[in-house]
Amino acid sequence: MGTYVVRRMFSTVAVMAMVGIFVFLLLRLAPGDPAAMIAGKSATAEVIAGIRQQMGLNDPIPVQFIRWVRDILGGDFGTSIFAGRPVLELISQRLEPTLSLSILTMVLSATVGVCFGILAAWRAGGLVDRILTGFATLGFSVPVFVVGFFLIYFFAIKTHWLPVQGYQPIESGFWPWLMHLILPTITLSIPYLAFIARITRASMLEVLSEDYMRTAAAKGASSYSMLVHHALKNAGAPILTVIGLSFAGLVGGVVITETVFNIPGVGRLVVDAINNRDYPIIQGVLILVAGLYVLINLAVDLSYTLVDPRIRY
Amino acid sequence: MIGGGLLALMIILALAAPLYAGDPLNMDPFKRLQPPSTEMWFGSDNLGRDVFARAVFGARISLIVGLTSAAGAALGALLIGVLAGYSCGFDSIVMRVMDGLMSIPTVLLAIALISLTGPGVGILIFAITIVQLPSVTRLVRSVVMSVRERPYVEAAICGGARLPKVLLRHILPSTIPALMVQSAIVCADAIMTEAGLSFLGAGVPPEIPSWGNMIANSRLYLAIAPMTIFAPGICLAVMVLAVNLLGDGLRDLFDPRAKRRR
């Protein structure tokens, strides 16, 4: 176990190093002089040269890279070109809406997805299974923003049951917060829910055909006990992987969902950054998100032993 | 094979668009945000453009981006995957790069690449290809690694076949079925990513009619003219569904065991 954890940690560091090199090169490949961009359109050549010197852009690329990595490890992600504020500060201001949306989405899609998967596997080939499998295929194919606009139209504009767009911070009360997040959460959940349901079903079907399931049935175990105690536990590892990976991959959908519902989260920050060509923000978000992905991946791998004690490293 | 038929139909409709649909760029300020009518089947948008014509022409850009980036990812993955699966030294470097690319969510990675040059069809296809490359490469590599231990490959090597011939004649063909199925999934994903990026303003330039652009452009008019958003949205969903069904069909074709299990 010990050597495995150490090896796994090393590969995590290697992957993050790749991400770092990639993101760093991205800024260097970007057209235009970063110093000129910061200085603005009306700056003189001397001002630009001064900024170049100050930013260390005249140093060799490897020196710049090492300094950049050192800054990031120290928590300095650079300064936004457009807003003139530290990138980390801008990101942390936008974190609450994004985290609220992500966590609610994960809770919804994991619980409902696993339940759907179990139901479908329980009566494989039956009507329930067909409906759920059809829904899963459909949920996989309909893009999040299309679902979002449909939900807004029917549940907000036509019926006025829920607010159309926007976000209420949780300090202003739990209900307004939740009401504003219901539609975005459902929207963002659908593809993940479909994916989790699909994997749960496949993984459960594999386990249900095992001999010990027949033994459990012969002992007279109830279907609930069979499904949950005997089958779900043994089918757990792939399901856990999928849930972990979905959570890590959520960010892409978050960017689009936040745009549809006008939520001022990290996703909007990135979208605005593209329009302003604000590379430090794009870089910062890329590094943080990739770091999160790698960490969740690591956590999922290490948690296999908890779900399934037979797995030993 | 419903998916294949549906996709073929959409390709024909998109290719034949100039024959039956109006001009997607023609603006008519007197007919803004019109409801669907016999003249304009899906109504008109905020600039008085025919939504039906735009939806039909939008299929072209989706198909171009979807098919070329799927083909690009498949070819790139084939090249890298076969080499990586066969040689360990190359493998360890390339797969770390792929792991790094994989750890950045697709939409963000594509946005980062596109932010280098600004919106454009070429950079969009390039970005989506790069984003899809790691997963396809992993698949090809895993097939190659399992095939290279097979007796017939050993026999070919003992028989004096040179390395390029072993790779091309004996190993590469066995990756094709899995690669085709994966390409369909990649194509569906690419179509969705294109629409998503265009919707965010980081995809196809606004002057080209694409489903993502249409939806982004009509966001503010959802309450007044819902068809301006629903029409491209439904088109997009149907096309992605068709490609996904095609992928499912291909998988059943190549792996009949999987069908029984499902």
Coordinates of C-alpha atoms in Angstrom, one line a residue:
Chain A
M1 CA 0.0 0.0 0.0
G2 CA 2.7 2.5 1.0
T3 CA 4.8 2.1 -2.1
Y4 CA 1.7 2.3 -4.2
V5 CA 0.6 5.6 -2.6
V6 CA 4.1 7.1 -3.1
R7 CA 4.2 6.0 -6.8
R8 CA 0.7 7.3 -7.4
M9 CA 1.7 10.7 -5.8
F10 CA 4.7 10.9 -8.1
S11 CA 2.6 10.3 -11.2
T12 CA 0.3 13.0 -9.9
V13 CA 3.2 15.4 -9.7
A14 CA 4.3 14.4 -13.2
V15 CA 0.9 15.1 -14.7
M16 CA 0.7 18.5 -13.0
A17 CA 4.1 19.3 -14.4
M18 CA 2.9 18.5 -17.9
V19 CA -0.1 20.8 -17.3
G20 CA 2.2 23.5 -16.0
I21 CA 4.4 23.4 -19.0
F22 CA 1.4 23.4 -21.3
V23 CA -0.3 26.3 -19.7
F24 CA 2.9 28.3 -19.5
L25 CA 3.7 27.7 -23.2
L26 CA 0.1 28.8 -24.0
L27 CA 0.8 32.3 -22.7
R28 CA 4.1 32.5 -24.5
L29 CA 2.5 31.3 -27.8
A30 CA -0.3 33.9 -27.4
P31 CA 0.0 36.5 -30.1
G32 CA 1.0 40.0 -29.0
D33 CA 3.3 41.2 -26.3
P34 CA 1.9 40.7 -22.8
A35 CA 3.7 43.9 -21.7
A36 CA 2.0 45.9 -24.5
M37 CA -1.3 44.5 -23.5
I38 CA -0.9 45.5 -19.9
A39 CA 0.4 48.9 -20.8
G40 CA -2.7 49.7 -23.0
K41 CA -3.0 51.1 -26.5
S42 CA -1.6 54.5 -26.0
A43 CA 1.6 53.5 -24.1
T44 CA 5.0 54.6 -25.4
A45 CA 7.8 52.2 -26.3
E46 CA 9.7 53.1 -23.1
V47 CA 6.8 52.3 -20.9
I48 CA 6.3 48.9 -22.6
A49 CA 10.1 48.2 -22.2
G50 CA 9.9 49.2 -18.6
I51 CA 7.0 46.7 -18.0
R52 CA 8.9 44.0 -19.9
Q53 CA 11.8 44.5 -17.6
Q54 CA 9.6 44.6 -14.5
M55 CA 7.8 41.4 -15.5
G56 CA 11.1 39.7 -16.3
L57 CA 10.1 39.0 -19.9
N58 CA 13.6 39.7 -21.1
D59 CA 15.0 36.7 -19.2
P60 CA 15.5 33.3 -20.9
I61 CA 12.3 31.2 -21.1
P62 CA 13.5 28.4 -18.6
V63 CA 14.2 31.1 -16.0
Q64 CA 10.8 32.6 -16.6
F65 CA 9.2 29.2 -16.2
I66 CA 10.9 28.4 -12.9
R67 CA 9.9 31.8 -11.5
W68 CA 6.4 31.3 -12.7
V69 CA 6.1 27.8 -11.0
R70 CA 7.6 29.3 -7.8
D71 CA 5.0 32.1 -7.8
I72 CA 2.2 29.6 -8.3
L73 CA 3.4 27.3 -5.6
G74 CA 3.5 30.4 -3.3
G75 CA -0.2 31.2 -4.3
D76 CA 0.6 34.0 -6.7
F77 CA -1.3 33.4 -9.9
G78 CA -0.5 36.7 -11.5
T79 CA -2.6 39.8 -12.1
S80 CA -5.6 40.1 -14.3
I81 CA -4.8 42.3 -17.3
F82 CA -8.3 43.7 -17.5
A83 CA -9.3 44.1 -13.8
G84 CA -5.8 44.8 -12.5
R85 CA -6.4 42.6 -9.5
P86 CA -4.7 39.4 -8.4
V87 CA -6.2 36.4 -10.3
L88 CA -6.6 34.3 -7.1
E89 CA -8.7 37.0 -5.5
L90 CA -10.9 37.3 -8.6
I91 CA -11.4 33.5 -8.7
S92 CA -12.2 33.2 -4.9
Q93 CA -14.8 35.9 -5.2
R94 CA -16.6 33.8 -7.8
L95 CA -16.2 30.5 -6.0
E96 CA -19.4 30.4 -4.0
P97 CA -21.9 30.2 -6.9
T98 CA -19.8 27.7 -8.8
L99 CA -19.3 25.4 -5.8
S100 CA -23.0 25.6 -4.8
L101 CA -24.0 24.6 -8.4
S102 CA -21.4 21.8 -8.6
I103 CA -22.1 20.3 -5.2
L104 CA -25.9 20.3 -5.7
T105 CA -25.5 18.8 -9.2
M106 CA -23.2 16.1 -7.9
V107 CA -25.6 15.2 -5.0
L108 CA -28.6 15.1 -7.4
S109 CA -26.9 13.1 -10.2
A110 CA -25.2 10.7 -7.9
T111 CA -28.3 9.8 -5.8
V112 CA -30.8 9.7 -8.7
G113 CA -28.3 8.2 -11.2
V114 CA -27.4 5.3 -8.9
C115 CA -31.1 4.7 -8.0
F116 CA -32.0 4.7 -11.7
G117 CA -29.2 2.3 -12.5
I118 CA -30.2 -0.1 -9.7
L119 CA -33.8 0.0 -10.8
A120 CA -32.9 -0.6 -14.4
A121 CA -30.6 -3.5 -13.6
W122 CA -33.2 -5.1 -11.2
R123 CA -35.7 -5.5 -14.0
A124 CA -33.3 -5.7 -16.9
G125 CA -35.1 -5.9 -20.2
G126 CA -38.4 -4.8 -18.7
L127 CA -40.4 -1.6 -19.3
V128 CA -38.7 0.4 -16.5
D129 CA -35.3 -0.6 -17.8
R130 CA -36.2 0.4 -21.4
I131 CA -37.6 3.8 -20.3
L132 CA -34.5 4.5 -18.1
T133 CA -32.1 3.3 -20.8
G134 CA -33.8 5.4 -23.4
F135 CA -33.7 8.4 -21.1
A136 CA -30.0 7.8 -20.5
T137 CA -29.2 7.8 -24.2
L138 CA -31.3 11.0 -24.7
G139 CA -29.8 12.7 -21.7
F140 CA -26.4 12.0 -23.1
S141 CA -27.3 13.6 -26.5
V142 CA -29.1 16.8 -25.5
P143 CA -26.6 19.6 -24.9
V144 CA -26.9 21.4 -21.5
F145 CA -27.8 24.8 -22.8
V146 CA -30.6 23.4 -24.9
V147 CA -32.1 21.7 -21.8
G148 CA -31.5 24.9 -19.8
F149 CA -33.5 27.1 -22.2
F150 CA -36.3 24.6 -22.4
L151 CA -36.5 24.5 -18.6
I152 CA -36.4 28.3 -18.3
Y153 CA -39.1 28.6 -20.9
F154 CA -41.5 26.2 -19.3
F155 CA -40.8 26.5 -15.6
A156 CA -39.9 30.2 -15.3
I157 CA -41.4 32.2 -18.2
K158 CA -44.6 30.2 -18.8
T159 CA -45.5 29.2 -15.3
H160 CA -43.5 31.6 -13.1
W161 CA -42.8 28.8 -10.7
L162 CA -39.1 29.5 -10.5
P163 CA -36.8 32.5 -11.1
V164 CA -35.6 32.9 -14.7
Q165 CA -32.0 33.6 -14.1
G166 CA -29.5 35.0 -11.6
Y167 CA -28.0 33.9 -8.3
Q168 CA -28.7 34.7 -4.7
P169 CA -25.8 34.2 -2.2
I170 CA -26.6 31.8 0.6
E171 CA -26.2 34.5 3.2
S172 CA -29.4 36.1 1.9
G173 CA -31.4 33.0 2.9
F174 CA -31.5 29.4 2.1
W175 CA -34.8 29.5 0.1
P176 CA -33.9 32.2 -2.4
W177 CA -30.5 30.5 -2.9
L178 CA -32.1 27.1 -3.5
M179 CA -34.9 28.5 -5.7
H180 CA -32.3 30.1 -8.0
L181 CA -30.3 26.9 -8.2
I182 CA -33.0 24.4 -8.9
L183 CA -33.2 24.9 -12.7
P184 CA -29.4 25.2 -13.2
T185 CA -28.8 22.1 -11.1
I186 CA -31.3 20.0 -13.1
T187 CA -29.9 21.3 -16.3
L188 CA -26.3 20.4 -15.4
S189 CA -27.2 17.1 -13.8
I190 CA -28.9 15.5 -16.8
P191 CA -25.8 14.3 -18.7
Y192 CA -24.0 13.2 -15.5
L193 CA -27.1 11.5 -14.2
A194 CA -27.4 9.6 -17.5
F195 CA -23.8 8.6 -17.4
I196 CA -23.9 7.4 -13.8
A197 CA -27.1 5.5 -14.3
R198 CA -25.6 3.8 -17.3
I199 CA -22.4 2.7 -15.5
T200 CA -24.4 1.6 -12.4
R201 CA -26.7 -0.5 -14.5
A202 CA -23.8 -2.2 -16.3
S203 CA -21.8 -2.8 -13.2
M204 CA -24.9 -4.1 -11.3
L205 CA -25.8 -6.5 -14.1
E206 CA -22.3 -8.0 -14.0
V207 CA -22.6 -8.6 -10.2
L208 CA -26.2 -9.8 -10.4
S209 CA -25.2 -12.8 -12.5
E210 CA -22.6 -14.0 -9.9
D211 CA -23.2 -17.2 -8.0
Y212 CA -23.4 -15.6 -4.6
M213 CA -26.4 -13.6 -5.8
R214 CA -28.2 -16.9 -6.4
T215 CA -27.1 -18.1 -3.0
A216 CA -28.5 -15.0 -1.4
A217 CA -31.8 -15.5 -3.2
A218 CA -31.9 -19.1 -2.1
K219 CA -31.3 -18.1 1.5
G220 CA -34.5 -16.0 1.1
A221 CA -32.9 -12.5 1.2
S222 CA -35.4 -9.8 0.2
S223 CA -34.8 -8.1 -3.1
Y224 CA -33.9 -4.8 -1.3
S225 CA -31.3 -6.6 0.8
M226 CA -30.0 -8.4 -2.3
L227 CA -29.7 -5.3 -4.4
V228 CA -28.3 -3.0 -1.8
H229 CA -26.2 -5.3 0.5
H230 CA -25.1 -8.0 -1.8
A231 CA -24.9 -6.4 -5.3
L232 CA -24.3 -2.6 -4.8
K233 CA -21.4 -3.1 -2.5
N234 CA -19.6 -5.3 -5.0
A235 CA -20.5 -3.1 -7.9
G236 CA -19.2 0.0 -6.0
A237 CA -15.7 0.5 -7.4
P238 CA -16.6 1.5 -11.0
I239 CA -19.6 3.6 -9.8
L240 CA -17.3 5.5 -7.5
T241 CA -14.8 6.1 -10.3
V242 CA -17.5 7.5 -12.5
I243 CA -18.9 9.8 -9.8
G244 CA -15.4 11.0 -9.0
L245 CA -14.5 11.7 -12.7
S246 CA -17.9 13.3 -13.3
F247 CA -17.3 15.7 -10.4
A248 CA -13.9 16.5 -11.7
G249 CA -15.2 17.0 -15.3
L250 CA -18.1 19.1 -14.2
V251 CA -16.3 22.4 -14.9
G252 CA -16.9 22.3 -18.6
G253 CA -20.7 22.1 -18.1
V254 CA -20.5 24.7 -15.4
V255 CA -19.1 27.3 -17.8
I256 CA -22.0 26.8 -20.1
T257 CA -24.7 26.5 -17.5
E258 CA -23.5 29.7 -15.7
T259 CA -23.8 31.5 -19.0
V260 CA -27.3 30.2 -19.7
F261 CA -28.6 31.1 -16.2
N262 CA -26.5 34.3 -15.8
I263 CA -24.8 33.0 -12.6
P264 CA -21.7 35.1 -11.7
G265 CA -19.4 32.2 -11.0
V266 CA -15.9 31.1 -12.2
G267 CA -17.3 30.0 -15.5
R268 CA -18.5 33.5 -16.3
L269 CA -15.1 34.8 -15.2
V270 CA -13.5 32.6 -17.9
V271 CA -16.0 33.5 -20.6
D272 CA -15.4 37.2 -19.9
A273 CA -11.7 36.6 -19.9
I274 CA -11.8 35.1 -23.4
N275 CA -13.6 38.3 -24.7
N276 CA -11.0 40.5 -23.0
R277 CA -8.1 38.2 -23.9
D278 CA -7.2 38.1 -20.2
Y279 CA -4.7 35.3 -20.3
P280 CA -3.6 35.3 -16.6
I281 CA -7.2 34.5 -15.6
I282 CA -7.5 31.7 -18.2
Q283 CA -4.2 30.3 -17.0
G284 CA -5.1 30.5 -13.3
V285 CA -8.4 28.7 -13.8
L286 CA -6.8 26.1 -16.0
I287 CA -4.1 25.3 -13.4
L288 CA -6.6 25.2 -10.5
V289 CA -9.2 23.1 -12.3
A290 CA -6.5 20.6 -13.6
G291 CA -5.1 20.4 -10.0
L292 CA -8.6 19.7 -8.7
Y293 CA -9.1 17.0 -11.3
V294 CA -5.8 15.3 -10.5
L295 CA -6.5 15.4 -6.8
I296 CA -10.0 13.9 -7.1
N297 CA -8.6 11.2 -9.4
L298 CA -6.0 10.4 -6.7
A299 CA -8.6 10.3 -4.0
V300 CA -10.8 8.0 -6.1
D301 CA -7.9 5.6 -6.7
L302 CA -6.9 5.5 -3.1
S303 CA -10.5 5.1 -1.9
Y304 CA -10.9 1.8 -3.8
T305 CA -9.6 -0.1 -0.8
L306 CA -12.3 1.4 1.4
V307 CA -15.1 0.3 -1.0
D308 CA -13.6 -3.0 -1.7
P309 CA -11.2 -4.4 0.9
R310 CA -10.1 -7.2 -1.5
I311 CA -8.2 -4.6 -3.6
R312 CA -4.7 -4.3 -2.1
Y313 CA -1.9 -2.3 -3.5
Chain B
M1 CA -29.1 1.6 -37.8
I2 CA -31.7 4.3 -37.3
G3 CA -28.9 6.6 -36.3
G4 CA -27.1 6.1 -39.6
G5 CA -30.2 6.7 -41.6
L6 CA -31.1 9.9 -39.7
L7 CA -27.5 11.1 -40.1
A8 CA -27.5 10.4 -43.8
L9 CA -30.8 12.3 -44.1
M10 CA -29.3 15.3 -42.2
I11 CA -26.2 15.3 -44.4
I12 CA -28.4 15.3 -47.6
L13 CA -30.6 18.1 -46.2
A14 CA -27.5 20.2 -45.3
L15 CA -25.9 19.6 -48.7
A16 CA -29.1 20.4 -50.6
A17 CA -29.8 23.5 -48.5
P18 CA -29.5 26.1 -51.2
L19 CA -32.1 24.3 -53.3
Y20 CA -35.0 24.7 -50.9
A21 CA -34.1 27.1 -48.1
G22 CA -33.9 30.9 -48.3
D23 CA -30.8 33.0 -47.7
P24 CA -29.7 32.5 -44.1
L25 CA -27.9 35.9 -44.1
N26 CA -30.7 38.0 -45.6
M27 CA -32.0 40.6 -43.0
D28 CA -35.4 42.1 -43.1
P29 CA -35.9 44.8 -40.4
F30 CA -39.7 44.7 -41.0
K31 CA -40.1 41.1 -40.1
R32 CA -38.2 40.8 -36.8
L33 CA -39.0 38.0 -34.3
Q34 CA -42.0 36.8 -36.4
P35 CA -43.8 33.6 -35.2
P36 CA -43.6 30.5 -37.5
S37 CA -45.6 31.0 -40.7
T38 CA -45.9 29.3 -44.1
E39 CA -43.4 31.8 -45.5
M40 CA -40.8 31.3 -42.7
W41 CA -41.4 27.9 -41.1
F42 CA -39.5 28.6 -37.9
G43 CA -40.2 32.3 -37.8
S44 CA -37.5 35.0 -37.8
D45 CA -34.8 36.2 -35.4
N46 CA -34.1 39.6 -34.0
L47 CA -32.6 40.8 -37.3
G48 CA -35.4 39.5 -39.4
R49 CA -33.4 36.5 -40.7
D50 CA -35.2 33.3 -41.6
V51 CA -34.6 30.8 -38.7
F52 CA -35.4 27.8 -40.9
A53 CA -32.8 28.7 -43.4
R54 CA -30.2 29.4 -40.7
A55 CA -31.0 26.1 -39.0
V56 CA -30.5 24.2 -42.3
F57 CA -27.3 26.0 -43.1
G58 CA -26.1 25.6 -39.5
A59 CA -26.1 21.8 -40.0
R60 CA -23.3 22.3 -42.4
I61 CA -20.9 23.8 -39.9
S62 CA -21.8 21.2 -37.3
L63 CA -21.2 18.4 -39.7
I64 CA -17.9 19.9 -41.0
V65 CA -16.6 20.4 -37.5
G66 CA -17.9 17.1 -36.2
L67 CA -16.6 14.9 -39.0
T68 CA -13.2 16.6 -39.6
S69 CA -12.3 16.7 -35.9
A70 CA -13.4 13.1 -35.4
A71 CA -11.3 12.1 -38.5
G72 CA -8.4 14.2 -37.2
A73 CA -8.5 12.7 -33.7
A74 CA -8.8 9.1 -35.1
L75 CA -5.8 9.5 -37.5
G76 CA -3.7 11.2 -34.8
A77 CA -4.6 8.6 -32.2
L78 CA -3.9 5.8 -34.6
L79 CA -0.4 7.1 -35.3
I80 CA 0.5 7.9 -31.7
G81 CA -1.4 5.0 -30.2
V82 CA 0.2 2.3 -32.4
L83 CA 3.7 3.6 -31.7
A84 CA 3.0 4.1 -28.0
G85 CA 1.5 0.7 -27.7
Y86 CA 4.5 -0.9 -29.4
S87 CA 7.5 1.0 -27.9
C88 CA 7.7 1.5 -24.2
G89 CA 10.1 4.5 -24.2
F90 CA 7.9 6.5 -26.5
D91 CA 4.9 5.3 -24.5
S92 CA 5.9 6.6 -21.1
I93 CA 6.5 10.2 -22.4
V94 CA 3.5 10.4 -24.7
M95 CA 1.1 9.0 -22.2
R96 CA 2.2 11.5 -19.5
V97 CA 1.5 14.3 -22.0
M98 CA -1.9 12.8 -22.7
D99 CA -2.7 12.5 -19.0
G100 CA -1.9 16.2 -18.6
L101 CA -4.2 17.1 -21.5
M102 CA -6.9 14.8 -20.1
S103 CA -6.8 16.5 -16.7
I104 CA -8.0 19.8 -18.2
P105 CA -11.8 19.8 -18.9
T106 CA -12.5 19.7 -22.7
V107 CA -14.4 23.0 -22.9
L108 CA -11.7 24.9 -20.9
L109 CA -8.9 23.4 -22.9
A110 CA -10.6 24.3 -26.2
I111 CA -11.3 27.8 -24.9
A112 CA -7.6 28.2 -24.0
L113 CA -6.4 27.1 -27.4
I114 CA -9.0 29.2 -29.2
S115 CA -8.1 32.3 -27.1
L116 CA -4.7 32.2 -28.9
T117 CA -6.0 33.3 -32.2
G118 CA -9.6 34.3 -31.7
P119 CA -12.7 32.6 -33.1
G120 CA -12.4 30.7 -36.4
V121 CA -13.4 27.4 -37.9
G122 CA -9.8 26.2 -38.5
I123 CA -8.7 26.8 -34.9
L124 CA -12.0 25.3 -33.6
I125 CA -11.4 22.1 -35.5
F126 CA -7.8 22.0 -34.3
A127 CA -8.8 22.6 -30.7
I128 CA -11.5 20.0 -30.6
T129 CA -9.1 17.5 -32.3
I130 CA -6.5 18.1 -29.6
V131 CA -9.1 17.9 -26.8
Q132 CA -10.4 14.5 -28.1
L133 CA -7.0 13.0 -28.9
P134 CA -6.0 11.6 -25.4
S135 CA -9.1 9.4 -24.9
V136 CA -8.9 7.9 -28.5
T137 CA -5.1 7.4 -28.2
R138 CA -5.6 5.5 -24.9
L139 CA -8.1 3.2 -26.6
V140 CA -5.8 2.5 -29.6
R141 CA -2.9 1.9 -27.3
S142 CA -4.8 -0.5 -25.1
V143 CA -5.8 -2.6 -28.2
V144 CA -2.3 -2.6 -29.6
M145 CA -0.9 -3.7 -26.2
S146 CA -3.2 -6.6 -26.1
V147 CA -2.7 -7.6 -29.7
R148 CA 1.1 -7.4 -29.8
E149 CA 1.4 -10.4 -27.5
R150 CA -0.8 -12.6 -29.8
P151 CA 0.9 -15.6 -31.4
Y152 CA 0.2 -14.4 -35.0
V153 CA 2.2 -11.2 -34.3
E154 CA 5.1 -13.3 -32.9
A155 CA 4.8 -15.6 -35.9
A156 CA 5.0 -12.6 -38.3
I157 CA 8.1 -11.3 -36.5
C158 CA 9.7 -14.7 -36.5
G159 CA 8.9 -15.0 -40.2
G160 CA 11.1 -12.0 -40.8
A161 CA 8.5 -9.3 -41.2
R162 CA 10.0 -5.8 -40.7
L163 CA 8.6 -3.6 -38.0
P164 CA 6.6 -1.2 -40.3
K165 CA 5.0 -4.2 -41.9
V166 CA 4.1 -5.8 -38.5
L167 CA 2.6 -2.6 -37.4
L168 CA 0.6 -1.8 -40.5
R169 CA -0.5 -5.3 -41.7
H170 CA -0.8 -7.2 -38.4
I171 CA -1.5 -4.8 -35.6
L172 CA -3.2 -1.8 -37.1
P173 CA -6.2 -3.6 -38.6
S174 CA -7.3 -5.0 -35.2
T175 CA -7.7 -1.5 -33.8
I176 CA -10.2 -0.4 -36.5
P177 CA -13.5 -1.7 -35.0
A178 CA -12.9 -0.1 -31.6
L179 CA -11.6 3.0 -33.3
M180 CA -14.7 3.4 -35.5
V181 CA -17.1 3.1 -32.5
Q182 CA -15.0 5.6 -30.6
S183 CA -14.9 8.0 -33.6
A184 CA -18.7 8.1 -33.6
I185 CA -18.7 9.1 -29.9
V186 CA -16.0 11.7 -30.6
C187 CA -18.0 13.1 -33.5
A188 CA -21.1 13.5 -31.3
D189 CA -19.0 15.1 -28.6
A190 CA -17.3 17.4 -31.2
I191 CA -20.7 18.6 -32.5
M192 CA -21.8 19.3 -29.0
T193 CA -18.5 21.1 -28.1
E194 CA -18.7 23.2 -31.3
A195 CA -22.2 24.3 -30.4
G196 CA -21.2 25.0 -26.8
L197 CA -18.1 27.0 -27.7
S198 CA -20.1 29.0 -30.3
F199 CA -22.7 29.6 -27.7
L200 CA -20.0 31.0 -25.4
G201 CA -18.6 33.2 -28.2
A202 CA -15.4 31.2 -28.5
G203 CA -16.4 29.0 -31.5
V204 CA -17.5 29.8 -35.0
P205 CA -17.3 33.5 -35.9
P206 CA -20.8 35.2 -35.5
E207 CA -21.3 35.9 -39.2
I208 CA -21.4 32.2 -40.0
P209 CA -24.8 30.6 -39.2
S210 CA -24.2 27.9 -36.6
W211 CA -26.6 26.4 -34.1
G212 CA -24.6 27.6 -31.1
N213 CA -24.4 31.1 -32.6
M214 CA -28.1 31.2 -33.2
I215 CA -28.9 30.2 -29.6
A216 CA -26.4 32.7 -28.2
N217 CA -27.8 35.4 -30.5
S218 CA -31.4 34.8 -29.5
R219 CA -30.9 34.4 -25.7
L220 CA -32.6 37.6 -24.9
Y221 CA -35.7 36.8 -27.0
L222 CA -36.6 33.5 -25.4
A223 CA -39.8 34.9 -23.9
I224 CA -41.0 36.6 -27.2
A225 CA -39.8 34.2 -29.9
P226 CA -38.9 30.8 -28.3
M227 CA -38.6 29.2 -31.8
T228 CA -35.4 31.1 -32.4
I229 CA -33.8 29.0 -29.6
F230 CA -35.8 25.8 -29.8
A231 CA -35.3 25.2 -33.5
P232 CA -31.5 25.1 -33.5
G233 CA -31.6 23.4 -30.1
I234 CA -33.8 20.5 -31.4
C235 CA -31.7 20.2 -34.6
L236 CA -28.6 20.0 -32.4
A237 CA -30.1 17.4 -30.1
V238 CA -31.3 15.3 -33.1
M239 CA -28.0 15.3 -34.8
V240 CA -26.0 14.4 -31.7
L241 CA -28.6 11.6 -30.9
A242 CA -28.2 10.3 -34.5
V243 CA -24.4 10.1 -34.2
N244 CA -24.6 8.5 -30.8
L245 CA -27.1 5.9 -32.1
L246 CA -24.8 5.2 -35.0
G247 CA -22.0 4.6 -32.5
D248 CA -24.2 2.2 -30.5
G249 CA -25.1 0.4 -33.8
L250 CA -21.5 0.0 -34.8
R251 CA -20.6 -1.4 -31.4
D252 CA -23.4 -4.0 -31.6
L253 CA -22.1 -4.8 -35.1
F254 CA -18.5 -5.4 -34.1
D255 CA -19.2 -6.9 -30.7
P256 CA -22.4 -8.9 -30.7
R257 CA -21.7 -10.1 -27.1
A258 CA -22.1 -6.5 -25.8
K259 CA -25.6 -6.4 -27.3
R260 CA -26.7 -9.4 -25.3
R261 CA -25.3 -8.0 -22.2
R262 CA -27.1 -4.7 -22.6

